Amino acid sequence: MSSSMLLSRRDLAFLLHDWLDVARLTERPRYAEHSRETFDAALDLSARVAAERFATHNRAADLTEPTFDGRQVHTIPQVKAALDAFAQTGLLAATMDSAIGGMQLPHVVAAACLAWFQAANVSTAAYPFLTLGNANLLLAHGSAEQIDTWVRPMVEGRFFGTMCLSEPQAGSSLADLTSRAEPQDDGTYRLFGTKMWISGGDHELAENIVHLVLARLPGGPPGVKGISLFIVPKVLLDADGALGPRNDVVLVGLNHKLGYRGTTNTVLNFGEGVHRPYGRPGAVGYLVGEPHQGLAQMFYLMNEARIGVGAGATALGYTGYLKSLAYARQRPQGRPVADRDPTTPQVPIVAHADVRRMLLAQKSYVEGALALILYCGRLLDEEKTAPVEADRDRAHLLMDVLTPIAKSWPSQWCLAANDLAIQVHGGYGYTRDHDVEQHWRDNRLNPIHEGTHGIQALDLLGRKVTMRGGAGLELLLETIRATATRAWKAEGEAADLAGRLGVAVDRVATVTRRLHGTGDPELALANATLYLEAVGHVVIAWMWLEQLLAVEASGSPSGPDADFLAGKRQAARYFFRHELPRTGPQFDLLESLDRTTLDTRESWF
Amino acid sequence: MSSSMLLSRRDLAFLLHDWLDVARLTERPRYAEHSRETFDAALDLSARVAAERFATHNRAADLTEPTFDGRQVHTIPQVKAALDAFAQTGLLAATMDSAIGGMQLPHVVAAACLAWFQAANVSTAAYPFLTLGNANLLLAHGSAEQIDTWVRPMVEGRFFGTMCLSEPQAGSSLADLTSRAEPQDDGTYRLFGTKMWISGGDHELAENIVHLVLARLPGGPPGVKGISLFIVPKVLLDADGALGPRNDVVLVGLNHKLGYRGTTNTVLNFGEGVHRPYGRPGAVGYLVGEPHQGLAQMFYLMNEARIGVGAGATALGYTGYLKSLAYARQRPQGRPVADRDPTTPQVPIVAHADVRRMLLAQKSYVEGALALILYCGRLLDEEKTAPVEADRDRAHLLMDVLTPIAKSWPSQWCLAANDLAIQVHGGYGYTRDHDVEQHWRDNRLNPIHEGTHGIQALDLLGRKVTMRGGAGLELLLETIRATATRAWKAEGEAADLAGRLGVAVDRVATVTRRLHGTGDPELALANATLYLEAVGHVVIAWMWLEQLLAVEASGSPSGPDADFLAGKRQAARYFFRHELPRTGPQFDLLESLDRTTLDTRESWF
């Protein structure tokens, strides 16, 4: 498959260079070795490896799920081959320090590189992506020795990583975790418990698997305050780092999913007694950082993982859009409305207004979402490398408030894009001969994992909007208003859209005050999901106004560039005309402090 | 599985008896042999057989698709067993004359009976449902001999039926069909061509398969005006009706679908030359009715099939709702917003406002859709049996204008309900251990087959609304206004909702005039889908106001009945508060004669 069916290289160039001006980052010491050319080379490499090694077995991995024979997990050989190719690119350490073998790429560029793999094969890409999150967490919170022992082999592609949070009785409610860790005399711990939904939890794709596990130390406080984080490898290492005895981490079974089928998803038992490392019960674990800091540490990974989920959702939406566009251009069916002569040739379906509607909607969703994901990547670079501390703080705060939106908006609307991609294909889209049905199934996981849609809503309205006295929301609205002000000065169409965005931003401010002014958290949070969805649409409208300004700054080129820019302009229009107005009734409901769901008694169902 | 996980018997009793008062139909000669008791017995029988014989292999039929070994099609044995049990119920002839072995049940009751099977196993139910449509078409348009030869064995469950419209180059565009029929000296025809997407097109589940095939006679006009309808059996019959030689209808291959996997979906070749019945080329066919009337005849079946699609979508949405409700009641997770003490026990997730939102939304969609489907069934009874001709005409006209809505609204919103059912289940909903993911996949076909969502939109705005000088739409709006007027007089909450419905109805009228006042069909139809969706929401709001009036007429019972009625009231509120307002921005766009999609050039994508 050509990489042009995965993402648009032209769009990435526009977003990264014309809009976000990433080449300027090379003025900073951390990125001084880079240039626009090295960025583009990394993108081209990603596109090529994704198309040649990942896209090629996307369907095969879906049709032939991993199996467990009671002894080990089997995956189709193309997965291992793709992961080896990925390890060769060095992208696992794309953003890491050169000291540990990293490429020191800006996060925004790395995000664009990784999106190619998510578009090509989201379930094979999950293995290195989980490993990446794991390694980054250890780089931030692990000791030098832990980094040396566990991160280096991950960067080299020899070890893979997981995150083990959920338990059968505690999915969204981490306060109810019961896995426990018993301290040993030698400073290690022994872990006992069952973990659920562990992606990449067992396989033969790497020499070892480094589990990051949340568990309770004896005597700690109840709830989330008593959770600590442990490294629990599948295979223990000898003193010299060589693979030693099997740790007591046992695969109970594989979950069989609707999509994402190529990624093993497991139930794992820790300390069940199947293996008794060094003759004693329990899975050997190593505490990361201080006791009882597990949740905060894991949130470090989780925030990154949430943006990653949004990026994956975007990539799946994007590739579905491109495939449905290609289909619409070549599939003849029917005639224009005005042509009632059945003897004239049929036209390609892209000629029908309703098909163009479905394409334009997809375009506005997936390009809007991609803009947000890259904007977040750019913020992360700002947070890490801005010369002035106040700028780093601002970036951190803005990133924090945007995270639930960057996770949930693409998960909702790029899934909707995949639904439209099926519809454009008609009956063919409903068959497994075309990719779009798989994208739709794969994408359906994204509103669930790493915190459900409803959890993101509570995070936004219950935490992010109130933190630091509301400074995060204030900063977001101020940043959006700054764009509107620039657009206002630009006059023309941008000024018109700026006016509409300004109205929407005012409604966000009013509604937020009203909700939190009730003094009744239950009432305030009753419609948190509506709030998340309305604010999400305002944020994406902002992303489209930003893109429109970048278009207007591009002058008046001719040829394919003119078409590209006209398409951006049209998608911006579409979003402001067809999408942003959806928020009107949502804001009305929020403002009315609607109690419909709150007042519904269970016995009424 | 208990039938209480498929549909709600209580809701059906409310809709059929308290609202539609179906027992009064027994005053009419055609239904004089029936009573409330016989209706209820048919419903109970349906619920039992659906639960015991259909639901039990729903997952198995999904996991083990039909296969074709080059010679014949294999299906799991439970399918045949279920179909035999269905034939025993006599429901295939539920609405047919007793003369042909029918039960002469009202259509509204039959629709409720059949919905149990769709909820239990939509892909196994498809075989008798297709047969039913086929038989009804022949009863309306076939000769007495054709009815005797083909319909009787179908009613007895010995023969199954299909409808063969689409061809690879002509899916939505029937004008472009190229299959042809050559007249023979003996009055039969020989057919040649390829048909696509033929459900139930080949299998070993019946002695014979009766294909109804659209094809062109030589010398006919081009386009849809030159299409004729033929009976083309898989196996030819001897003069005495016994199975004779194999006809030249050949299975080319099976389509492998996202859902509905238990139904064989085929590509068929007619007259390919594999079999040469009676030593001559071509598949033997028999003309139904007059030449060139095929489209009109097939529309007879298609309208019925479209309501059937809406009913199937509704049934899938309904069972998903009931399953997610049961899950929400038993799954403990988290605590109320106000309770921050992690040592208190977790609560069932139905206690969370966001989960109740997802349940209430599902309830409003599936019960609203079921009301519309049964309302259409009741209209069909009116069309067939109302004592006064003017009433029959009115019913026919109203049914005609409602058909695209009854097909598309449940297909869109009961699919959305299935999406919410997955979300209520969290990670578990994404696994194949729970039913909801299959319902979601199965339901995804409904916006595609029997005329896509976009085709329904063109049918509504381009045909139904303009036919007979706009009389159909006028009748619909008048009927809705009559409900609003009754509600207005009832005062209280119903009067409040009536006011809001009245405003929405006025907008439908204004917008329709505005669209057709342009004199530019391309512009008028550019946003046909928006129109379909907005009018659909107004129609379902009307269905909820109707139900609310029936609730208010039910007095003030206590116990479970009080809860049931309170639930209806709350769902009506939900629909008016959370759903109907979505139409505001849609009507605004339509009124503005929005050209966004029309003005988008293909090169801009």
Tab-separated table of C-alpha atoms in Angstrom, chain B residues 394 473-483 505:
chain	number	residue	atom	x	y	z
B	394	ARG	CA	-54.714	8.664	3.912
B	473	LEU	CA	-45.900	16.112	3.700
B	474	GLU	CA	-49.006	18.184	4.365
B	475	LEU	CA	-50.716	15.118	5.781
B	476	LEU	CA	-47.722	14.253	7.950
B	477	LEU	CA	-47.505	17.750	9.416
B	478	GLU	CA	-51.257	17.899	9.932
B	479	THR	CA	-51.173	14.558	11.746
B	480	ILE	CA	-48.352	15.717	13.993
B	481	ARG	CA	-50.180	18.982	14.677
B	482	ALA	CA	-53.273	17.014	15.653
B	483	THR	CA	-51.242	15.251	18.328
B	505	VAL	CA	-43.251	21.312	12.722
